[in-house]
Coordinates of C-alpha atoms and ligand atoms in Angstrom, one line a residue:
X1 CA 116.4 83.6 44.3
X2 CA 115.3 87.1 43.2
X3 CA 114.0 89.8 45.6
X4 CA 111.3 90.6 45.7
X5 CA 110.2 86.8 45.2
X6 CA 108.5 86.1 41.8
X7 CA 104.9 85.3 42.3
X8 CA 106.0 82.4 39.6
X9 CA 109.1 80.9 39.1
X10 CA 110.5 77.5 37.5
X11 CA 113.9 76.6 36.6
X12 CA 114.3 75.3 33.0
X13 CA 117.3 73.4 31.2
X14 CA 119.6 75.0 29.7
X15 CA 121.7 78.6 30.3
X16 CA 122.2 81.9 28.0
X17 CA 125.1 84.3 27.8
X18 CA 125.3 88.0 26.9
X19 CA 128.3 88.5 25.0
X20 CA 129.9 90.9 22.3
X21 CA 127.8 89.4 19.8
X22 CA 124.4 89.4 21.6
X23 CA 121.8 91.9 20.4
X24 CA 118.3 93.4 21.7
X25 CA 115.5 93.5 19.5
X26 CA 112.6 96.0 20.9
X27 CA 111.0 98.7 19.0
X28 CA 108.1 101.3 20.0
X29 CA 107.1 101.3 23.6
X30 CA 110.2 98.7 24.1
X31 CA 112.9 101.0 23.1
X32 CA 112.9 102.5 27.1
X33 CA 113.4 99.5 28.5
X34 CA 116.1 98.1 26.3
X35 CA 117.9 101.4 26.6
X36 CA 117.5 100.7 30.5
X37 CA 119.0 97.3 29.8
X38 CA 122.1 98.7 27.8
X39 CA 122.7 101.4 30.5
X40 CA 122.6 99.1 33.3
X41 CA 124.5 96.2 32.1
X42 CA 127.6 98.6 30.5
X43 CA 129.7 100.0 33.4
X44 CA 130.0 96.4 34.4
X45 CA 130.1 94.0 31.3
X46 CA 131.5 96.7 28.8
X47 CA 128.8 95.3 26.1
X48 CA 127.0 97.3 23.2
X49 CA 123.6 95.1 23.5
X50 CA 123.0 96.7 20.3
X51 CA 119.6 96.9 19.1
X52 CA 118.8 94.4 15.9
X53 CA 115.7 93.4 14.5
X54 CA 117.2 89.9 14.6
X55 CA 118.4 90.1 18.2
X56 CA 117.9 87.3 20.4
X57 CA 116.9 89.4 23.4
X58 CA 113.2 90.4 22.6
X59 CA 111.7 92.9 24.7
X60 CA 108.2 92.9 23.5
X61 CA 104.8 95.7 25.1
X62 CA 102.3 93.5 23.7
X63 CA 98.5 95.4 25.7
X64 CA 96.4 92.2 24.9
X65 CA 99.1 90.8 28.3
X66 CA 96.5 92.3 30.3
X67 CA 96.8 90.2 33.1
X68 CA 99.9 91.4 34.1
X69 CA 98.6 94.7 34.9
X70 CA 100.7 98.0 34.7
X71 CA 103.7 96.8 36.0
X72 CA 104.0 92.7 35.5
X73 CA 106.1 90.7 33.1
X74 CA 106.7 87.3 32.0
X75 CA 110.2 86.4 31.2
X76 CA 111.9 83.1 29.5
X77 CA 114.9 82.7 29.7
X78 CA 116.1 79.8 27.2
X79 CA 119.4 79.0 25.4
X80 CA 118.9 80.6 22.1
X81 CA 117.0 83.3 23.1
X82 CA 115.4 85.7 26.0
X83 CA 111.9 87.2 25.8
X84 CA 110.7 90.1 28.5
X85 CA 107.1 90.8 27.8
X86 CA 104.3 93.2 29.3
X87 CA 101.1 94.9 29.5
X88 CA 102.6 98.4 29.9
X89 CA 106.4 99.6 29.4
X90 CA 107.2 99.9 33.1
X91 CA 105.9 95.9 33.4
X92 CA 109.5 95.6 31.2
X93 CA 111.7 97.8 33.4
X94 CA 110.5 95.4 36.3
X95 CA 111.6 92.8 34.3
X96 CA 115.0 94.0 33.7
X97 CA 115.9 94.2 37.1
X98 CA 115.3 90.6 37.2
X99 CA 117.6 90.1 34.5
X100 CA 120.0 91.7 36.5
X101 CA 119.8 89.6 39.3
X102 CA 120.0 86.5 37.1
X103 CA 123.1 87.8 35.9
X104 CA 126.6 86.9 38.1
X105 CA 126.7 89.4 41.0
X106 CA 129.3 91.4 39.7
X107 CA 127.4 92.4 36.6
X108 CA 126.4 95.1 39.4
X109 CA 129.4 96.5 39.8
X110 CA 130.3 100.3 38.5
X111 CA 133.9 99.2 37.3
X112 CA 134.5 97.1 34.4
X113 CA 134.5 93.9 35.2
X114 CA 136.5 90.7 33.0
X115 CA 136.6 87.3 33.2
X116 CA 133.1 86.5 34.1
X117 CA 130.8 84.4 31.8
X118 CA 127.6 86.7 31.7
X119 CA 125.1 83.6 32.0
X120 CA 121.6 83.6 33.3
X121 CA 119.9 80.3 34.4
X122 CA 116.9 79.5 31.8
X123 CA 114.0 80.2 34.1
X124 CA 110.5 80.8 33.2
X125 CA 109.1 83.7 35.3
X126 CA 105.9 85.3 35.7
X127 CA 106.0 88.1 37.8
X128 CA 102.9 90.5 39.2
X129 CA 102.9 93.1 41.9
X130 CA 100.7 92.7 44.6
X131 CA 100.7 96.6 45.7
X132 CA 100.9 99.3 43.3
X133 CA 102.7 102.3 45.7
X134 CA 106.0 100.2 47.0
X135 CA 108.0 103.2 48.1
X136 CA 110.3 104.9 50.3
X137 CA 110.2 108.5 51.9
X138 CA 113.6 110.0 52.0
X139 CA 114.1 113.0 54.7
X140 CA 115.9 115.6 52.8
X141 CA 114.9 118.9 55.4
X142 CA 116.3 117.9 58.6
X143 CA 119.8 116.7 56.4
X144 CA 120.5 117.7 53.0
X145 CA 121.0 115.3 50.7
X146 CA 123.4 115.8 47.0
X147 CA 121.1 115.1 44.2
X148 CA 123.5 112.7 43.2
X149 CA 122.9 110.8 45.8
X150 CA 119.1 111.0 44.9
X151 CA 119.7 109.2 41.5
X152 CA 121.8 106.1 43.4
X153 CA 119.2 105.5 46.0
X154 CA 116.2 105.9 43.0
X155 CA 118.9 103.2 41.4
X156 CA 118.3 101.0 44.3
X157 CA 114.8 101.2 44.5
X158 CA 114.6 100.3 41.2
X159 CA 116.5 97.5 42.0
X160 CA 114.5 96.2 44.4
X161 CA 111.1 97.2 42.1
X162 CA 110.0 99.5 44.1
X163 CA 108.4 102.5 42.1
X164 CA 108.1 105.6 44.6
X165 CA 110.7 107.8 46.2
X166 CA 109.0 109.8 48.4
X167 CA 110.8 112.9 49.3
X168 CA 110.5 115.1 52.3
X169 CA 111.7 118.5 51.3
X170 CA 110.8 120.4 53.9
X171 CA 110.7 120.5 57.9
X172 CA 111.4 123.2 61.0
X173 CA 114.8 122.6 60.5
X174 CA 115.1 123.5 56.8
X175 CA 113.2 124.0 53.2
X176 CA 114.8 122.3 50.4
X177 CA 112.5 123.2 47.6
X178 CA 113.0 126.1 45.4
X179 CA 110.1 128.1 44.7
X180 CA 111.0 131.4 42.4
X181 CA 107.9 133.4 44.1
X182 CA 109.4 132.5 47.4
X183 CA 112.8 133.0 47.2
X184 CA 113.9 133.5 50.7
X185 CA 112.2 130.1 51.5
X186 CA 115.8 128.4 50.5
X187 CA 117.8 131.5 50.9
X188 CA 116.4 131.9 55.0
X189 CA 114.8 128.9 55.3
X190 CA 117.5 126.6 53.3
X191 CA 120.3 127.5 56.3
X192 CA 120.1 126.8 59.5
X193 CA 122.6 127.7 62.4
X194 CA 123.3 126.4 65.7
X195 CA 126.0 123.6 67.3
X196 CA 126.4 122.1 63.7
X197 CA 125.2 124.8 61.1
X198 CA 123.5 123.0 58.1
X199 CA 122.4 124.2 54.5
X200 CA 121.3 123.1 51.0
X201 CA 118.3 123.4 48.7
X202 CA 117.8 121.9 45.1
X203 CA 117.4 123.8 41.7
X204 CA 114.5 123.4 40.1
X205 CA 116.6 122.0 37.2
X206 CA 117.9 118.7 39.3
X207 CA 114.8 118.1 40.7
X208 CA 113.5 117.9 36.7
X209 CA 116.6 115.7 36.0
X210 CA 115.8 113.2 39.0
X211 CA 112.5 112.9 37.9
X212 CA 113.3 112.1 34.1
X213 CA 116.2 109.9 35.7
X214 CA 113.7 108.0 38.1
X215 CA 110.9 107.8 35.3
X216 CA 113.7 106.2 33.2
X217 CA 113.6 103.4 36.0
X218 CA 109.5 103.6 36.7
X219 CA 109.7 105.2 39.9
X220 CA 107.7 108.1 40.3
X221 CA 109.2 110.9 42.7
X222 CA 106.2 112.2 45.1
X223 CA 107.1 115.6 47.0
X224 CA 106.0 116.6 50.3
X225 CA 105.1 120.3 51.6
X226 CA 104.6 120.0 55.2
X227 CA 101.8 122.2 56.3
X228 CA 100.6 123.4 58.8
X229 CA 103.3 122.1 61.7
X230 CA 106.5 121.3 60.6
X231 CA 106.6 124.9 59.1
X232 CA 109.1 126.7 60.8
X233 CA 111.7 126.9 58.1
X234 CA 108.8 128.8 56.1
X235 CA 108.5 131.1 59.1
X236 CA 112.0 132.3 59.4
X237 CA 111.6 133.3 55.8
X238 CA 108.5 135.2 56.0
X239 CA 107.5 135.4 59.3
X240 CA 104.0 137.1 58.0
X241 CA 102.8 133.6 57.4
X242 CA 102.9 132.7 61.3
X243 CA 100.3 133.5 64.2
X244 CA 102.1 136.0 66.0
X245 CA 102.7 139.3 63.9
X246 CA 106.0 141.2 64.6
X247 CA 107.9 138.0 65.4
X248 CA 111.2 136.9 64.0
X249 CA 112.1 133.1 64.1
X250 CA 115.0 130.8 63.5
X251 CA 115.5 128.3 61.1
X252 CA 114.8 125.4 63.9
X253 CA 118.1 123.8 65.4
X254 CA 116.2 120.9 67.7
X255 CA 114.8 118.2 66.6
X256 CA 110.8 117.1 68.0
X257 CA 107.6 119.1 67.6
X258 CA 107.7 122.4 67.0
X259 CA 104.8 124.8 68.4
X260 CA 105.1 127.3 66.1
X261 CA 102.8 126.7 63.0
X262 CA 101.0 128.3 59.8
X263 CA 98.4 130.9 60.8
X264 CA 94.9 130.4 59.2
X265 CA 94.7 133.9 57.1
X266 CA 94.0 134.2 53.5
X267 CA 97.8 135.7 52.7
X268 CA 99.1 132.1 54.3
X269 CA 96.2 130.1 51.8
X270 CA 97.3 131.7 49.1
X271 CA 101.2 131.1 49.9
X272 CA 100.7 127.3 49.8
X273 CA 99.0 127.4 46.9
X274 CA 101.4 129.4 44.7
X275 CA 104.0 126.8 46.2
X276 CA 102.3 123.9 45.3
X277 CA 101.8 125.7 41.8
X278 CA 105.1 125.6 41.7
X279 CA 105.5 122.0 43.1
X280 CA 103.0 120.9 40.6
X281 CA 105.1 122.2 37.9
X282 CA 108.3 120.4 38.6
X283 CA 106.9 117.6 39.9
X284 CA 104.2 115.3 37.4
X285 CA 103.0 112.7 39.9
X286 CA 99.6 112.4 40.4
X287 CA 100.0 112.5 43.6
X288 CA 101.4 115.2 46.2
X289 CA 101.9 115.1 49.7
X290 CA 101.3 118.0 52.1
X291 CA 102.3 116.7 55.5
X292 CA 99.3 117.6 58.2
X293 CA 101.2 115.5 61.1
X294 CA 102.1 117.0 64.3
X295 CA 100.5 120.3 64.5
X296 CA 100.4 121.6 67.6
X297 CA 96.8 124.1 68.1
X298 CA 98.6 126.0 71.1
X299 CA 98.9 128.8 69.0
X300 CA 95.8 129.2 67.0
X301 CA 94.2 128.7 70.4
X302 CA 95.6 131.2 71.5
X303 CA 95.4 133.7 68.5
X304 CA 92.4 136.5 68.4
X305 CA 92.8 136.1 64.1
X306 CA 92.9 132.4 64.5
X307 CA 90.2 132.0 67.4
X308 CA 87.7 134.3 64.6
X309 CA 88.5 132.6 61.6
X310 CA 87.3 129.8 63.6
X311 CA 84.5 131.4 64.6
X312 CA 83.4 132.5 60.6
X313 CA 83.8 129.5 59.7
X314 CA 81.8 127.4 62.1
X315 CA 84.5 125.3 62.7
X316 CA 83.9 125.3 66.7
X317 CA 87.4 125.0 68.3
X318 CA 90.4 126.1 66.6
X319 CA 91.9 122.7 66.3
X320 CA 89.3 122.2 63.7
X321 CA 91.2 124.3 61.8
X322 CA 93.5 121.4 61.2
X323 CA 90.8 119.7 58.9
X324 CA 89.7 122.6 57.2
X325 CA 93.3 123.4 56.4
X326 CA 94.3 120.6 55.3
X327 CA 90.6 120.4 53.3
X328 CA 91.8 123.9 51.4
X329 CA 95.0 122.7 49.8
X330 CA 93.6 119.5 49.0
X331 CA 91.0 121.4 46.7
X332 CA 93.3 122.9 45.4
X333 CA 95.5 120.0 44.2
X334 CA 92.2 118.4 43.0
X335 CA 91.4 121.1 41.2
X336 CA 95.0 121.2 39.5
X337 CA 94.2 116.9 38.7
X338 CA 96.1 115.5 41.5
X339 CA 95.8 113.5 44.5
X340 CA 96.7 115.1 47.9
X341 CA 98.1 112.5 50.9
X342 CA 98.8 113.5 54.2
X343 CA 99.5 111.7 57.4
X344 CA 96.9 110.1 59.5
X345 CA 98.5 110.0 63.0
X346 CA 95.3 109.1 65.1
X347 CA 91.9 108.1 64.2
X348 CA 90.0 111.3 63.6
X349 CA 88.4 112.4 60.1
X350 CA 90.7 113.6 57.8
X351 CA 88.9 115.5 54.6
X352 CA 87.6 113.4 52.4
X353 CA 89.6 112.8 49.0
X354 CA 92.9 112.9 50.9
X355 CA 95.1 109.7 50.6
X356 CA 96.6 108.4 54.5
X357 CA 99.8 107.1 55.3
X358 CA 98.6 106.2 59.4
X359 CA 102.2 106.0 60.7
X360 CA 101.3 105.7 64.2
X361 CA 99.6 102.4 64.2
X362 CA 97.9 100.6 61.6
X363 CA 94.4 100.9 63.1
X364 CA 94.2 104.1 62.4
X365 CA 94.8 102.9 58.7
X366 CA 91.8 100.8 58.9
X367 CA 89.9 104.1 60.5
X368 CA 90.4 105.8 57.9
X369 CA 89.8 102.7 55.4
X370 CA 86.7 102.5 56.8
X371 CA 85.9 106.2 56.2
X372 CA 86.5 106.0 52.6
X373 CA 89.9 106.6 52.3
X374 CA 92.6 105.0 50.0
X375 CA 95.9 103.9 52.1
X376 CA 99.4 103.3 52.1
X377 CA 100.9 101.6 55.4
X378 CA 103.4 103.1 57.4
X379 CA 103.1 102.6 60.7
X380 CA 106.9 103.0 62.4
X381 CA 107.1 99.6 63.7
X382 CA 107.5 98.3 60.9
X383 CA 108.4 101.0 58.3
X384 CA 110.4 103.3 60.1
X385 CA 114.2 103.1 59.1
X386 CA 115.4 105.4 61.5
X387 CA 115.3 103.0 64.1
X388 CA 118.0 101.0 64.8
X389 CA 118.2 97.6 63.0
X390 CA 119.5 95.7 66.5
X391 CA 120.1 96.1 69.9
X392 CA 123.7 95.5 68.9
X393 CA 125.5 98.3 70.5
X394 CA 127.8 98.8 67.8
X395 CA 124.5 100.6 65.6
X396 CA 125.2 104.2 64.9
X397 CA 122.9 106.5 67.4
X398 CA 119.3 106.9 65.8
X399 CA 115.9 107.3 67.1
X400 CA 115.1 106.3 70.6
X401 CA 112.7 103.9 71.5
X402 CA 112.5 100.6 70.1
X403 CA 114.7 98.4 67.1
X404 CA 113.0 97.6 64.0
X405 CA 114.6 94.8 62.7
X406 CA 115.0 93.1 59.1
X407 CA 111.8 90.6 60.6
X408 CA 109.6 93.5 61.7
X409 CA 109.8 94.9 58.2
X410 CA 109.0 91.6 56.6
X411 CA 106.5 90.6 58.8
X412 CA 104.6 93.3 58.7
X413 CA 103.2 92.9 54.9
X414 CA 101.2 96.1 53.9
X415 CA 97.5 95.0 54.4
X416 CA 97.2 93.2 57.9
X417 CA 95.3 89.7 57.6
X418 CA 92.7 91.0 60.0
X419 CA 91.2 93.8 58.1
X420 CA 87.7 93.0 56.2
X421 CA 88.1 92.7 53.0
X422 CA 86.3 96.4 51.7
X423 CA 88.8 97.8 54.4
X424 CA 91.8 95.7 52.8
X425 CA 91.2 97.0 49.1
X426 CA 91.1 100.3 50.4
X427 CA 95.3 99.8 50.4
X428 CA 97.2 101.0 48.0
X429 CA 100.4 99.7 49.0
X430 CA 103.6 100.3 51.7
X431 CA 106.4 102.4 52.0
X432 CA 109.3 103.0 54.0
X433 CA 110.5 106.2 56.0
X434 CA 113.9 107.1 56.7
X435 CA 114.1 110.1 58.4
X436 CA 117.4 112.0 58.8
X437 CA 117.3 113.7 62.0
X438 CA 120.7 111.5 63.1
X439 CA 122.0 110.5 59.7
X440 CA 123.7 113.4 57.7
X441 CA 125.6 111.0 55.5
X442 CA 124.5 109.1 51.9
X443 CA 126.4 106.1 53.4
X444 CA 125.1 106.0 56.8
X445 CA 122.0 106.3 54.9
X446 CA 122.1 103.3 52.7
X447 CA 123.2 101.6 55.7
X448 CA 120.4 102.0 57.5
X449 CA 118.0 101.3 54.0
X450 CA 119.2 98.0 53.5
X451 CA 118.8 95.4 53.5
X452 CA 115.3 96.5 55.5
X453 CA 113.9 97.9 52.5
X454 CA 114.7 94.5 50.8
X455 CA 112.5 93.3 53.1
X456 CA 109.5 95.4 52.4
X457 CA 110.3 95.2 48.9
X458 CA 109.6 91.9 48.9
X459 CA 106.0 91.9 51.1
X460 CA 104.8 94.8 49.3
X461 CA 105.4 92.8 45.8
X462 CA 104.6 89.4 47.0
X463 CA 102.5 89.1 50.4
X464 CA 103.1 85.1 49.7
X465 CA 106.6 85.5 50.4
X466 CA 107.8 83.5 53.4
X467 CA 110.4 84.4 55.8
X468 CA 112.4 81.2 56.1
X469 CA 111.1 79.5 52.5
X470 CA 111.6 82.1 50.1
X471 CA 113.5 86.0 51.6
X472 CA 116.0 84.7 54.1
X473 CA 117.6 81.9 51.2
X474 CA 117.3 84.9 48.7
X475 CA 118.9 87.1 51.1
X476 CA 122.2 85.2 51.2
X477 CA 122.2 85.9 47.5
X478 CA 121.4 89.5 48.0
X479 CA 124.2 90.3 49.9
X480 CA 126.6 90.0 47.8
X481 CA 124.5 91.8 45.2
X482 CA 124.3 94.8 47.5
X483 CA 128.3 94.4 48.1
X484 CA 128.6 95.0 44.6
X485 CA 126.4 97.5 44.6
X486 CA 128.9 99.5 47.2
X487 CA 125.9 99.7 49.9
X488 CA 127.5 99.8 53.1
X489 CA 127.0 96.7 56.0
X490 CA 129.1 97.9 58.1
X491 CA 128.0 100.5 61.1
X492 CA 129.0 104.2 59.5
X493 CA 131.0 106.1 61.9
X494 CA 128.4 107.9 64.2
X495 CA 127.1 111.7 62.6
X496 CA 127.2 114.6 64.3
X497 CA 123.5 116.1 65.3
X498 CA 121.6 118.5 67.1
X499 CA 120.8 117.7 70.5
Ligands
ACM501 C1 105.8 111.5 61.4 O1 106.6 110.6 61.7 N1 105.7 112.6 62.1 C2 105.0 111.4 60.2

């Protein structure tokens, strides 16, 4: 009864118990994983797990495993003894997370904890991912979120094995990312005024420490720039960088599509660039994320500079500057060794090289799958967390227009059963969005996260997982897992938020 669902499972006789006396025995490649262990099973169980070279839990990265891939593990669990093996070290941090959920529920809790028998069932596990992105996109522009709340929510991905946190540090309504050639970008565009003023940004310094504390756990952090909508927090620091010269801008203080955009001059190319420089130096995941939905053209049509760089370029209409755009960042990051990603919100080309998330509706996934591109599924009926779980009228205020519930999240698996099969293998994986225009709060937050991104956990890992077989019995399990875990169930009070 572990989430997500083992792709192999059996129960064997017999039961083993941590205690004062028990020791790890890992060396190498090993040693992160057992330090994981000992971290994770302290605040709780109070024991030293010291490491032995006659300890009786073996944690073993053994490459000849090669068919468990970069992030499986087999795991036996007898009465003498406990080995975790795998291909690659983050194959064992995956595995210790299932020892966790073995373990008595309250081996989760942050308090000491006495009385309890630390006993896992002997089980004989052997345990591969499906998709290799399983992530979630946290909204930190629209509401600022502490950085220590960063390191419990990358806790509970971990949890659930899920290996990217996906962050979303800037918007209209605020830029969250510090950039030292940029300053007034947090400074300006970091505050924003209105009914319910709003401010934060990040030092370069925690977002380094959330990233060593989430590689710690195997989940890579993957920023996002938006460009070229969704800019307006830019342009209220240096106007210069928008369409109309002379203008002066707010940090944005509604929440929808904003018209104002990035103009198309070289000074605005060059901005983007020295900010992902910057990005790319805090930030080592191969892959970077730059936005590109919802970008209104009214103003470039409308632009004599932007109507002629058009025009130079061949492009036609301005809204082909979109593509072009988006095509002159992404060389960059290619050039710098990464991957860019952007949105796919429709089924139009999108340069080539880029990465889709098609968050609109799947078929434009499979568009774009067909075109060559790799994908990760997030289409908002299914993946969007900023819905309301029910119709239950006691569920805090959040987006309008629809529920997605704990079923539409599992249901929806990441690669749909209809795709061809060239299309199909074109997907990387799923991810979850929680956007925070109406949730200002860590714990309304995690409320709305779980148990949903149980749920997608457990597709994105095991596609063979069934609803009433395998996650709903599990679930009952979970729940007191996430109780111990302090996530909320209960509806937070409702936030305050912009109209
Ligand atoms: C999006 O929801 N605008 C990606």
């Amino acid at each position: 009864m572990i989430i997500p669902h083992p792709t192999q499972f059996a129960r064997i006789p017999g039961h083993f118990t941590f205690d004062e006396s028990t020791a790890v025995r890992a060396s190498g490649d090993a040693l992160g994983a057992a330090r994981l262990l000992r971290t994770l099973l302290a605040p709780a169980t109070g024991l030293p797990l010291r490491q032995s070279p006659t300890g009786t839990v073996v944690l073993v990265v053994d490459a000849m495993l090669g068919g468990l891939g970069d992030e499986g593990y087999g795991l036996t669990v007898g009465p003498d003894a406990v080995l975790l093996r795998a291909a690659r070290p983050a194959g064992l941090l995956r595995g210790v997370q299932t020892i966790r959920q073995l373990l008595p529920a309250q081996a989760l809790s942050a308090r000491p904890v006495t009385g309890v028998p630390w006993r896992m069932p002997g089980v004989q596990i052997t345990d591969v991912p499906r998709f290799g992105w399983r992530g979630a996109m946290l909204d930190v522009a629209r509401h600022f979120q502490p950085v220590s709340f960063l390191r419990r929510f990358t806790d509970l991905l971990a949890f659930h094995k899920l290996n990217v946190l996906h962050l979303h540090l800037t918007d209209d309504q605020g830029w969250r990312m510090p950039v030292a050639a940029f300053p007034a970008l947090t400074e300006v565009g970091g505050v924003r005024a209105g009914a319910v003023p709003h401010s934060g940004a990040y030092t370069a310094a925690e977002l380094r420490g959330l990233v060593a504390y989430a590689a710690e756990r195997g989940v890579t952090v993957v920023p996002e720039i938006e460009m070229p909508g969704h800019a307006r927090a830019a342009l209220a620091a240096y106007p210069g960088l928008g369409n109309v010269p002379g203008r002066a801008l707010d940090v944005w203080t509604e929440w929808g599509v904003c018209d104002t955009v990035l103009g198309v001059h070289d000074e605005v190319l060059d901005f983007c660039r020295t900010v992902l420089g910057e990005v790319l130096d805090v930030f080592p995941s191969p892959y970077v994320h730059v936005g590109g939905d919802e970008c209104p053209v009214t103003e470039w049509e409308t632009s004599t500079a932007a109507r002629r760089r058009a025009a130079e370029l061949g492009l036609g209409a301005p809204r082909a500057l979109h593509g072009w755009f988006l095509g002159q960042v992404g060389e960059f990051l290619l050039a710098q060794g990464r991957r860019p990603v952007c949105w796919a919100e429709d089924s139009g080309a999108l340069p080539a090289d880029f990465t889709v998330m098609p968050w609109r509706d799947s078929a434009h996934g499979l568009a774009a799958a067909r075109r060559g591109h790799d994908v990760i599924m997030t289409p908002y009926r299914s993946t969007y967390l900023d819905y309301p779980q029910s119709a239950d009228p006691a569920e805090p205020p959040g987006q309008a227009g629809g529920v997605v519930d704990l079923r539409a999240v599992h249901g929806a698996g990441a690669a749909p059963a209809d795709w061809e099969p060239a299309a199909a293998a074109r997907v990387l994986g799923t991810q979850a969005q929680l956007w925070t225009e109406y949730v200002s709060t860590p714990a309304h937050a995690e409320y709305l996260a779980f148990p949903r991104l149980a749920a997608l956990a457990d597709r994105a890992w095991n596609p063979a997982s069934d609803w009433s077989a395998d996650f709903s019995p599990a679930l009952r399990l979970h729940e007191a897992r996430l109780d111990a875990l302090r996530v909320p169930r209960r509806s937070p009070a409702p936030t305050t938020t912009l109209r």
